Coordinates of C-alpha atoms and ligand atoms in Angstrom, one line a residue:
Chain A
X284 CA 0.0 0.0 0.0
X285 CA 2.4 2.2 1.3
X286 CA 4.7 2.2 -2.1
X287 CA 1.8 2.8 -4.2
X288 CA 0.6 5.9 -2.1
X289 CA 4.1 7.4 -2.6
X290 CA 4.2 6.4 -6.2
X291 CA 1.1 8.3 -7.1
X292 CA 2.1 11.2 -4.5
X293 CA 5.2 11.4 -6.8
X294 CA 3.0 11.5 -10.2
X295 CA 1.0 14.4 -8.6
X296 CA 3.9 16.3 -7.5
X297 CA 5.3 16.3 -11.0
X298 CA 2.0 18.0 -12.4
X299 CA 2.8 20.7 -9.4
X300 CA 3.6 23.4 -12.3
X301 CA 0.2 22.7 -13.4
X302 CA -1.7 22.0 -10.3
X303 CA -0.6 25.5 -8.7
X304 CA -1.2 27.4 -11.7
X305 CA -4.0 25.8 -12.5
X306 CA -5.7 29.6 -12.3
X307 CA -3.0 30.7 -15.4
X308 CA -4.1 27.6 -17.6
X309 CA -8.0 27.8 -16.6
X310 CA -7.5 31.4 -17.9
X311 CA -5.4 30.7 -21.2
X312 CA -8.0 28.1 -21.6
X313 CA -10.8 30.6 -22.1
X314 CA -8.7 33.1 -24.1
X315 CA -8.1 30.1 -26.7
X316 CA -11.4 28.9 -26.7
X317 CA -12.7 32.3 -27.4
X318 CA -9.6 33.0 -30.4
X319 CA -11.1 29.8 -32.4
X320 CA -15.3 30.4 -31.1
X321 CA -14.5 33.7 -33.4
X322 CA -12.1 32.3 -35.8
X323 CA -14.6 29.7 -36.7
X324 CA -18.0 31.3 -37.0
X325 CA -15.8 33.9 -39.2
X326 CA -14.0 31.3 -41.4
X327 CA -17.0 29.5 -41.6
X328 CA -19.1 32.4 -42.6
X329 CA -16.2 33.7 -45.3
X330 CA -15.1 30.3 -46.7
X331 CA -18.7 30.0 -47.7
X332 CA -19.1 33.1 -49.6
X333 CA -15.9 32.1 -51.2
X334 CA -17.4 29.0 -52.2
X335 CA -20.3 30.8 -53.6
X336 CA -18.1 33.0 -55.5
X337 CA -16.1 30.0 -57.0
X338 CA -19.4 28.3 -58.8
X339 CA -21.2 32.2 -59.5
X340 CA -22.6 33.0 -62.7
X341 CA -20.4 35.6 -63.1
X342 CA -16.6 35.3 -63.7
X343 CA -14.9 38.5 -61.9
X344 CA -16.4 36.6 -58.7
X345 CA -15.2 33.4 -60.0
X346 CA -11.7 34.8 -60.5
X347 CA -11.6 36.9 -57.0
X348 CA -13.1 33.1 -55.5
X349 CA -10.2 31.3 -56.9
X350 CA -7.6 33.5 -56.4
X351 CA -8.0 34.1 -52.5
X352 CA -8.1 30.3 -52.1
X353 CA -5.5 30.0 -54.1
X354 CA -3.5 32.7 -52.2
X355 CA -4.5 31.4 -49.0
X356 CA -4.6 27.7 -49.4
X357 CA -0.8 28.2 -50.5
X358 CA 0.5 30.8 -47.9
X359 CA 2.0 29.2 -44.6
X360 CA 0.1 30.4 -41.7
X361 CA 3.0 32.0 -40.4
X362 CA 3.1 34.4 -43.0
X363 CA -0.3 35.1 -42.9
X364 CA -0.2 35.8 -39.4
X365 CA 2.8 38.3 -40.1
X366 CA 0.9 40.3 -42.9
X367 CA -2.5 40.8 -40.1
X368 CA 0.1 41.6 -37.2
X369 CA 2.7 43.9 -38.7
X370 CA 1.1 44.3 -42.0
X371 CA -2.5 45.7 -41.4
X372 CA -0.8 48.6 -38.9
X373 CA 1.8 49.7 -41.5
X374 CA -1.5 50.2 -43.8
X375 CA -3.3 52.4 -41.3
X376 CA -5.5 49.2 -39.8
X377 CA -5.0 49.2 -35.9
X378 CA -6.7 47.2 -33.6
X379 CA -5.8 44.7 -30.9
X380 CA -3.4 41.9 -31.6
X381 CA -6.0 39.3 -30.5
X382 CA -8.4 40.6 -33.6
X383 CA -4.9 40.8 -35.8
X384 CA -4.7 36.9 -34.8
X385 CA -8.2 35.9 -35.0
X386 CA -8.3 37.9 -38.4
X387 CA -5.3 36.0 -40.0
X388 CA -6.9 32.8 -38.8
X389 CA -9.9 33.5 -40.3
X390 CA -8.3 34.5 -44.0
X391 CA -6.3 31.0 -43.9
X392 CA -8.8 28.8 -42.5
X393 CA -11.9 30.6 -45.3
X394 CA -9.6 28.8 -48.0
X395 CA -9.5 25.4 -46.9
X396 CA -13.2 25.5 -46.0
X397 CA -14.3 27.0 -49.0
X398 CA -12.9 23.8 -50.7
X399 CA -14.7 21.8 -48.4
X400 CA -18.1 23.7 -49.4
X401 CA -17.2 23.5 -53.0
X402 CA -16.9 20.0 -53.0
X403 CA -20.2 19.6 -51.1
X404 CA -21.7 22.0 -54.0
X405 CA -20.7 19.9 -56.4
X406 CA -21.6 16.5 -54.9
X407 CA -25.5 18.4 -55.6
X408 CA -26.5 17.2 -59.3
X409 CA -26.3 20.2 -61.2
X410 CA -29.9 19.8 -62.5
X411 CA -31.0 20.7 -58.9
X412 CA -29.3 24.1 -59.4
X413 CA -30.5 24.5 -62.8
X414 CA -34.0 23.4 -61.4
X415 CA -33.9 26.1 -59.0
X416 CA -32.8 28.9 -61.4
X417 CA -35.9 27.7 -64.1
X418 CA -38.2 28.7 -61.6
X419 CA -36.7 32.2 -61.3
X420 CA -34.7 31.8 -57.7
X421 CA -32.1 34.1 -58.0
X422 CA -28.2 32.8 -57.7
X423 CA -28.3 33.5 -54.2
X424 CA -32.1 31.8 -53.7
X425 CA -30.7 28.8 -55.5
X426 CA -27.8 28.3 -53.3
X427 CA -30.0 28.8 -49.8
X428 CA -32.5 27.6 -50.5
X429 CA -31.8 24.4 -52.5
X430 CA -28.1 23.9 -53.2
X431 CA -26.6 24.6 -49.5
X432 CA -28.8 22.3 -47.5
X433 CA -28.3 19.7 -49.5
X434 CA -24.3 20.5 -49.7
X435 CA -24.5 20.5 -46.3
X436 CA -24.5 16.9 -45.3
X437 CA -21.5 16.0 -47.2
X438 CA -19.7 18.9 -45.9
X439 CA -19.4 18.3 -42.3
X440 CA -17.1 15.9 -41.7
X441 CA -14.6 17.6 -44.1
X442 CA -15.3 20.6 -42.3
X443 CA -15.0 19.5 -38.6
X444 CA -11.3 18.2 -40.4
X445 CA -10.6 21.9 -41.2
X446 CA -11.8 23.4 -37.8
X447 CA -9.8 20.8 -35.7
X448 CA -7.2 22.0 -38.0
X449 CA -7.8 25.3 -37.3
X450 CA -8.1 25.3 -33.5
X451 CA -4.4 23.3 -33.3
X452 CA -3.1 25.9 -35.5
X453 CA -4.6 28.7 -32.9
X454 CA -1.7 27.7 -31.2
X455 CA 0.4 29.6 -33.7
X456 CA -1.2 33.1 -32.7
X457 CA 0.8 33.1 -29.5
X458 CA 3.7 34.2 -31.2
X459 CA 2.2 36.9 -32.2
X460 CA 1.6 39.1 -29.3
X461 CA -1.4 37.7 -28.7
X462 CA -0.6 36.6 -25.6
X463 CA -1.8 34.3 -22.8
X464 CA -3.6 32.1 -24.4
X465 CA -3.3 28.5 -24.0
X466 CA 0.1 27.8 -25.5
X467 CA 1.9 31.1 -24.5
X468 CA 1.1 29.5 -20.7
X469 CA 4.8 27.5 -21.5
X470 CA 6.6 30.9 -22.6
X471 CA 5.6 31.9 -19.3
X472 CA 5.9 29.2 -17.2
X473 CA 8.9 27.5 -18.3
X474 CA 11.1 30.4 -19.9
X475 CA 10.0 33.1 -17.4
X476 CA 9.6 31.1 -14.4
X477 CA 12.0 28.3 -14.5
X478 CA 9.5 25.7 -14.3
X479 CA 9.2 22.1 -15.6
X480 CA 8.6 22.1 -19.2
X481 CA 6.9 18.6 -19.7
X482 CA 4.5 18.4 -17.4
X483 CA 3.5 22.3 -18.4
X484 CA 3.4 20.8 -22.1
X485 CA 1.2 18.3 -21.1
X486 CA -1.3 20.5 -19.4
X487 CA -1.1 22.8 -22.4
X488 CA -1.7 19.2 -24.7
X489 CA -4.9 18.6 -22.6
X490 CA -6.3 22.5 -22.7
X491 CA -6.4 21.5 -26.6
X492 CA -7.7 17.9 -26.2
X493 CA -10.7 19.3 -24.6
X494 CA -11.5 21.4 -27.1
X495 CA -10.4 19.5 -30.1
X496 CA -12.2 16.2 -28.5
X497 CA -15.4 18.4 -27.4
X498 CA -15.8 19.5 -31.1
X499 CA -15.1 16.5 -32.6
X500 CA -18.2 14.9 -30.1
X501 CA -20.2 17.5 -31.0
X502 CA -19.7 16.7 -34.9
X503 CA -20.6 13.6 -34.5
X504 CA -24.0 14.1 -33.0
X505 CA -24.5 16.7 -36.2
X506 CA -23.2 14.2 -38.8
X507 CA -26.0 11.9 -37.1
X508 CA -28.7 14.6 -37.0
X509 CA -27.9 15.4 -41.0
X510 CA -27.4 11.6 -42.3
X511 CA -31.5 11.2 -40.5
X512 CA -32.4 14.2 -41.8
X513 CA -32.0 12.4 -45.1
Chain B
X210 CA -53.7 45.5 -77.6
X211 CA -51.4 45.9 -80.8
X212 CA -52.6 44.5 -84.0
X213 CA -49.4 42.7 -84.4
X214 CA -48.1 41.0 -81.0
X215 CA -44.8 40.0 -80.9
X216 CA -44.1 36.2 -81.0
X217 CA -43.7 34.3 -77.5
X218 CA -40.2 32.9 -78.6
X219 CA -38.0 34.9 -81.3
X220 CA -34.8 33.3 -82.2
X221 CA -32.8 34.9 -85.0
X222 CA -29.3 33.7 -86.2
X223 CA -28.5 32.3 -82.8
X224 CA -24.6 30.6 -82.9
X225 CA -23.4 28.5 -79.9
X226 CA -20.5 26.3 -79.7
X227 CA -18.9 23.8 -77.2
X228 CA -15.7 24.7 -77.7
X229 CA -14.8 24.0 -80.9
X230 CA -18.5 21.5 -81.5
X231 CA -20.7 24.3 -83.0
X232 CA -24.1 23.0 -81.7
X233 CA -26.6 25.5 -83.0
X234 CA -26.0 26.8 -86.6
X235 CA -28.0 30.1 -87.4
X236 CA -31.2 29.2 -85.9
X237 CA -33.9 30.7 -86.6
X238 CA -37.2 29.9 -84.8
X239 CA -40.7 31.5 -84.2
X240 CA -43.3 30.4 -81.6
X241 CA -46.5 32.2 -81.6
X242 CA -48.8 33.0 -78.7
X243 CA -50.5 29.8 -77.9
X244 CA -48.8 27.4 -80.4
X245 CA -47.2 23.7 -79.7
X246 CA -44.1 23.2 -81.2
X247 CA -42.4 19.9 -81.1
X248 CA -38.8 19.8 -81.8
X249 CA -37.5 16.1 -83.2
X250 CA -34.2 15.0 -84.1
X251 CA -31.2 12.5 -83.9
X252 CA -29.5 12.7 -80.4
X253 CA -27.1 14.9 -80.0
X254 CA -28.7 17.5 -82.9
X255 CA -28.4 20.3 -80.5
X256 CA -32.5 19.8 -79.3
X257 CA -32.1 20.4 -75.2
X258 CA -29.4 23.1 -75.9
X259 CA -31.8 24.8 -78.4
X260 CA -34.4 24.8 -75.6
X261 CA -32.1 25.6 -72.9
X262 CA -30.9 29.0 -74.4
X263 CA -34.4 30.4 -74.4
X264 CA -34.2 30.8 -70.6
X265 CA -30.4 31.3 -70.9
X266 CA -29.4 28.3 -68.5
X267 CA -26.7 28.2 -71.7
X268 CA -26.0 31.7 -72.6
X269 CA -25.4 31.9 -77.2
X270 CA -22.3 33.1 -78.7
X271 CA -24.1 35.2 -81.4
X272 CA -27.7 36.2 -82.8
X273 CA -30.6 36.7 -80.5
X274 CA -33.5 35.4 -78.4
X275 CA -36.5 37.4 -77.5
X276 CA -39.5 36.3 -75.3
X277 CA -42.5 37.9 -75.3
X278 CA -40.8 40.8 -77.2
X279 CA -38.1 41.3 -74.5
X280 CA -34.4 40.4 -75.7
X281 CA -33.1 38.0 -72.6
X282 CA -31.4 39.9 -69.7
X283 CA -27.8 39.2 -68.9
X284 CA -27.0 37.1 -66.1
X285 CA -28.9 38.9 -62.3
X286 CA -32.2 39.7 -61.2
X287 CA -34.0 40.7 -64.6
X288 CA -33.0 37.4 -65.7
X289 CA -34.4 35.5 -62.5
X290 CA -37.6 37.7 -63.1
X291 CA -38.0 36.3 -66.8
X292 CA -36.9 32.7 -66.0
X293 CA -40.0 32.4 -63.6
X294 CA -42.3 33.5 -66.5
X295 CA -40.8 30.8 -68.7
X296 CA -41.7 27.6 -67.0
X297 CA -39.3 23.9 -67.6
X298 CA -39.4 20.4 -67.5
X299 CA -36.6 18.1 -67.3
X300 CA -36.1 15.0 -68.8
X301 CA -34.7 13.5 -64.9
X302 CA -37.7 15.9 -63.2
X303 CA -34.9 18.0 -61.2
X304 CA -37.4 18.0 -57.9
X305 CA -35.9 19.3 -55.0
X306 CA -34.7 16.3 -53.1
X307 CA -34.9 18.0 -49.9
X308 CA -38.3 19.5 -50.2
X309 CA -41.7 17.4 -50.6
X310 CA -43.4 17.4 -53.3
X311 CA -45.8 20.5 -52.0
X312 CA -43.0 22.4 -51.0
X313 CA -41.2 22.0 -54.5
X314 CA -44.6 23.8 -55.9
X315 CA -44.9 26.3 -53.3
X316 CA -40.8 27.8 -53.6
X317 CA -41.2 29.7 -56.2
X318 CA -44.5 31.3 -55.5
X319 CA -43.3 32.1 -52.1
X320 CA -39.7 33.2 -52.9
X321 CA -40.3 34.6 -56.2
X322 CA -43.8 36.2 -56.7
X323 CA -43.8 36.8 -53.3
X324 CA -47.4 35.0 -52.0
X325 CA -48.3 34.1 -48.8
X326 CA -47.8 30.8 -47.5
X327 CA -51.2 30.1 -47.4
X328 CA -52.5 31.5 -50.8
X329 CA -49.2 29.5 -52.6
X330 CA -50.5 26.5 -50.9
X331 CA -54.3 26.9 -52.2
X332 CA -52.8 27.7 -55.5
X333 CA -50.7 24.3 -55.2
X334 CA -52.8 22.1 -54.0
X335 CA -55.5 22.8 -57.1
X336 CA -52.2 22.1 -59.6
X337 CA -51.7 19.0 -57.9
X338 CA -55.0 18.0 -58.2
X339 CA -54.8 19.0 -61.8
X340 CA -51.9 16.9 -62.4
X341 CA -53.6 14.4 -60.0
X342 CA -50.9 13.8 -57.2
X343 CA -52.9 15.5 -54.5
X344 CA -52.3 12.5 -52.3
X345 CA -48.3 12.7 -52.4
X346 CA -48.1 16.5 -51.5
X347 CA -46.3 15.3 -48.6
X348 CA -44.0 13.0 -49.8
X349 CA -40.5 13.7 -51.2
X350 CA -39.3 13.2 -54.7
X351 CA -37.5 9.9 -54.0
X352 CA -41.3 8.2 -52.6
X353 CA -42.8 9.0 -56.0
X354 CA -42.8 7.0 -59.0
X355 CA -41.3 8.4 -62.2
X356 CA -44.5 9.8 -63.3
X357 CA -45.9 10.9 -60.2
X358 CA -42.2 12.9 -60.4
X359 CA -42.8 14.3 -63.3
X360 CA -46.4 15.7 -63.0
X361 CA -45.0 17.1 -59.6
X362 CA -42.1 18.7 -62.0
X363 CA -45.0 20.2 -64.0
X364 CA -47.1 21.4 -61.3
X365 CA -44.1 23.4 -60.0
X366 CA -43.6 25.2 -63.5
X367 CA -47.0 25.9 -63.7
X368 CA -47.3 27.6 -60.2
X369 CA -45.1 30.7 -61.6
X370 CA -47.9 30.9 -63.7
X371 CA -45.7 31.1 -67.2
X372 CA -46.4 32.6 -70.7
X373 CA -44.3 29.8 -71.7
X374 CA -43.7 26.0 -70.7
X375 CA -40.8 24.2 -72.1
X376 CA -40.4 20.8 -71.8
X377 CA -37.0 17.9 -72.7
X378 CA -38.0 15.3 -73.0
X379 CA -40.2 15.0 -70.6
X380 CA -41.0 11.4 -71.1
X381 CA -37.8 9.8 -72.1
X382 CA -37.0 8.5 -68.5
X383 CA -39.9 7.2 -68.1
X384 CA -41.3 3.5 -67.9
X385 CA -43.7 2.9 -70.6
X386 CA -46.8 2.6 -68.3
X387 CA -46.1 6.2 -67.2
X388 CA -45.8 7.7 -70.1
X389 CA -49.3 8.7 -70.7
X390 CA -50.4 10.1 -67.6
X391 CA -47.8 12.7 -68.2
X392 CA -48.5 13.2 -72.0
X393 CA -52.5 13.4 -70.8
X394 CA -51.4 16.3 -68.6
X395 CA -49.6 18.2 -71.1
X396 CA -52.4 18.2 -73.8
X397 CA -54.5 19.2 -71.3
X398 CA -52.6 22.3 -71.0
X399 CA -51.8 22.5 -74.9
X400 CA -55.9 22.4 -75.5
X401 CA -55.9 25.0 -72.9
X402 CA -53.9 27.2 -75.0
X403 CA -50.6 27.3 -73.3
X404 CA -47.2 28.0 -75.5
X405 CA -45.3 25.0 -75.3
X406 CA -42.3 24.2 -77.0
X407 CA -41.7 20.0 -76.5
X408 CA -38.7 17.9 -77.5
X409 CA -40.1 15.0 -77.2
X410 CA -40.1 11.6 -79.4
X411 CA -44.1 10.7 -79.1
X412 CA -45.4 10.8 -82.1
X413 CA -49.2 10.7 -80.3
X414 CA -48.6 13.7 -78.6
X415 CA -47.5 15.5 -82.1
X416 CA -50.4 14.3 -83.8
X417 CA -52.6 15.1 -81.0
X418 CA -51.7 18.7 -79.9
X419 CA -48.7 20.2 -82.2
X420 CA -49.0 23.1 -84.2
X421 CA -45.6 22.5 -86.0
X422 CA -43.1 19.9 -86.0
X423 CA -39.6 21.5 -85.9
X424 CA -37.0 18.8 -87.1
X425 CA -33.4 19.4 -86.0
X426 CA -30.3 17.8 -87.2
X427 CA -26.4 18.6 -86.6
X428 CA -27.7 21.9 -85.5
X429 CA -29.6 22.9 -87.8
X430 CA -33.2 23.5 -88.2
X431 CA -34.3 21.4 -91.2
X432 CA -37.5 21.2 -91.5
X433 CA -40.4 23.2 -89.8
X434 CA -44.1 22.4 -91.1
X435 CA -47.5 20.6 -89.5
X436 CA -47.5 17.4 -88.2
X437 CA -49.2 15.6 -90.5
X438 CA -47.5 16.7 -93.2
X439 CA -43.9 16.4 -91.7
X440 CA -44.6 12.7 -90.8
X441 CA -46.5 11.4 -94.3
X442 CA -44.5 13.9 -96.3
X443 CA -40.8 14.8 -94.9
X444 CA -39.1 16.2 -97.4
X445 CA -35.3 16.5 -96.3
X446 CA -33.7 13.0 -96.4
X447 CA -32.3 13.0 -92.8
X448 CA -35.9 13.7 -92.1
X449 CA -36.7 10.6 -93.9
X450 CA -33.9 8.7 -92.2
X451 CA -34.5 9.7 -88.8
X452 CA -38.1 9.2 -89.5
X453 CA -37.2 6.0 -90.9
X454 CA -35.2 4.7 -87.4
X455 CA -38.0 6.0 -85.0
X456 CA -41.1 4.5 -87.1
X457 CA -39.6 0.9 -87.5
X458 CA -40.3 0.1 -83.4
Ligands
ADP894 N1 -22.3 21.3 -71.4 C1 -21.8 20.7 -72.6 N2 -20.5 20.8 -72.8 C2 -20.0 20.3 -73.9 N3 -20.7 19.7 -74.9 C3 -22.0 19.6 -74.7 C4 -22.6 20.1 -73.5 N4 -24.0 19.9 -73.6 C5 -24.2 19.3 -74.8 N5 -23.0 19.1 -75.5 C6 -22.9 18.5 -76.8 O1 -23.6 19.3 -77.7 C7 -24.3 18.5 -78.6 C8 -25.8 18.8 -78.6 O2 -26.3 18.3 -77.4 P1 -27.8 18.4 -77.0 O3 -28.3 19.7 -77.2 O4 -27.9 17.8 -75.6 O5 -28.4 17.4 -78.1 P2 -29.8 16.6 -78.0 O6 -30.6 17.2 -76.9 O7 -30.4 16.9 -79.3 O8 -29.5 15.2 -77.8 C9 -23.9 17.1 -78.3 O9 -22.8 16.7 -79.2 C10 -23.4 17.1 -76.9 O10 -22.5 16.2 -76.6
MG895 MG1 -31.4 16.2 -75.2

């Protein structure tokens, strides 16, 4: 008994750089939560208009669809991230650096869901869109009210892919002044303070599990809900 | 009232390729107010691309299309305002899979003219019973049987209440049983004096409610004359061929 009591005492005491700040991680926690909440309802939002664009009627939107996935898709994050937080002051754009962060998050991420909607707009026969413009529905009508819904079902597991994606690569922001959110917590634990770096790492790993894991859960019950729906 | 009223459909010199396949070849094509014009020819003559430029789902490379004395619109809202006065029917019905069959008739009305949920159901409910589906208003496109699909299809065009119904084959997908309770529903509206303009293969329905017979081949308009004539008499010999293939079966 006695050597497993001190065993586990041991395995607690290493997570004491957690466990005393856990106030610090419960707070970094939030911030990050909140960075991808925006950074998802706006790349979300975006990367479907740019998916609209990309199948319009007309080409200029066609063109200005392609090329921002095309620029985005293809940009690393990093330099992305550089352009919102160094870039959009030097043109006159101030703001916070959490909006700089949320912003360049938003841009990169729009592209990879746009191709995720895309391909959901094309898995819909085209006859249902052409169906839908016979009656008079205007390009806009057509995607709401018939093309979208139907898109939508084969669009969510390729888009919880790109969110999951997106909230690991919130992780990035830190660097850029964002500060304390969840991953900074090691900057300032470990380099500042001194402390432990791995078991700080792992409390940082399982601020992101819980979110990552909790979004993935909650996919699933939608990807349920919309294969019924059928 | 004008003495002379432009024609429904005006299609002068109209050019369209696929890249370098040139697909319609100066056609020139007139429907009047209230005529039936079925449009024959060998697959691939350029018959559902001819039909499917007059509400500009495939914009023309050169010449011009008027309805109802209006050249068509460029791609936006005019266009979306004239597409729900022309009304279509697709050879594979194109219902909305997600809506039921009630709610496929009562879009358009609701989004496009604007009615009120309840006056765009009354109005559907009396097409349906016109096309005789009134019991699957509730159902969805995949519960119906071809048919039932395509009177559904029809009742939807017909709820934008169109100066024009145009119509692909409207039968070709269909088992033979089913057939006629579509074609009964389109003379129906042909006796009632809508413009129609049908590509369709049945000979019946030509006979029966057709104005003119339009023959189409590599396209080109070939032949354009009554029925009856066209049939006993062609007098182009790809008429006579093509006649010649569909008349042996
Ligand atoms: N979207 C398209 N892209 C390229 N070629 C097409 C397209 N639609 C039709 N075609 C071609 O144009 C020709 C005419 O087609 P179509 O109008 O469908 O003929 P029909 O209805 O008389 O069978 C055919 O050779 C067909 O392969
Ligand atoms: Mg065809």
């Amino acid at each position: 008994m006695q050597p497993v009591i001190s065993f586990l005492g041991a395995v607690v005491g290493y997570f004491d750089p957690v466990i005393d700040n856990i106030g610090l991680f419960a707070d970094a926690f939030l911030h990050t939560l909140e960075i991808v909440v925006y950074a998802a309802v706006g790349s979300l939002a975006l990367g479907t208009v740019v998916a609209a664009f990309r199948v319009s009627p007309v080409s200029p939107l066609r063109w200005v669809g392609t090329s921002w996935v095309t620029v985005f898709r293809n940009c690393p994050l990093t330099v992305v991230l550089f352009f919102c937080a160094f870039g959009l002051p030097e043109i006159g754009i101030n703001g916070a650096y959490f909006w700089f962060g949320v912003t360049g998050l938003v841009l990169y991420t729009s592209a990879f869901v746009s191709e995720a909607v895309r391909s959901g707009i094309n898995s819909v026969s085209a006859g249902q869109a052409e169906a839908a413009r016979a009656i008079g529905l205007t390009f806009r009508q057509s995607m709401g009210q018939v093309v979208f819904p139907q898109a939508f079902r084969t669009v969510v597991p390729p888009l919880g892919s790109v969110i999951i994606a997106m909230i690991k690569n919130s992780a990035i922001v830190g660097a850029f002044g964002v500060g304390n959110e969840l991953f900074s917590v090691h900057a300032t634990l470990v380099s500042a303070r001194g402390l432990a770096l791995i078991p700080v790492l792992l409390g940082v790993a399982a601020g992101y599990l819980i979110i990552t894991l909790t979004g993935g859960a909650l996919l699933g019950v939608l990807e349920r809900k919309v294969a019924i729906a059928r | 009232m004008t003495a002379t009223t432009p024609p429904m459909i005006k299609m002068a010199a109209v050019n369209k390729h696929f890249g370098s396949l040139h697909v319609l070849r100066d056609v020139d094509l007139e429907v009047d107010r209230g005529q039936v014009v079925v449009v024959l020819g060998p697959s691939g003559s350029g018959k559902s691309t001819l039909c499917r430029t007059i509400n500009r789902l495939e914009p023309i490379d050169q010449g011009t299309i008027e309805v109802d004395g209006a050249p068509l619109p460029a791609e936006g809202r005019e266009l979306a305002r004239l597409r729900a006065d022309v009304g279509m029917v697709f050879q594979q019905f194109n219902l909305f899979a997600h809506k039921t069959v009630i709610e496929n008739v009562t879009l358009g009305p609701i989004k496009v003219r604007k009615l009120g949920r309840s006056q765009a159901h009354e109005t559907a409910m009396t097409l349906l019973d016109r096309v005789g589906i009134t019991d699957q208003a509730d159902k969805y496109p995949a519960q119906l049987s071809g048919g039932q699909q395509q009177r559904a299809a029809i009742a939807r065009a017909l709820a934008m209440r169109p100066k024009v119904m145009l119509f692909d084959e409207p039968t070709s997908a269909l088992d033979p049983e089913m057939i006629n309770e579509v074609l009964d529903v389109m003379v129906a509206l042909a006796d009632e004096g809508m413009t129609m303009l049908v590509i369709t293969h049945e000979m019946g329905f030509a006979r029966r409610a057709a104005h003119r017979v339009v023959f189409m081949s590599d396209g080109e308009i070939v032949e354009d004359a009554a029925p009856q004539e066209f049939f006993t008499a062609p007098r182009s010999d790809r008429a006579r061929d093509f006649l010649g293939k569909i008349l042996t079966h």
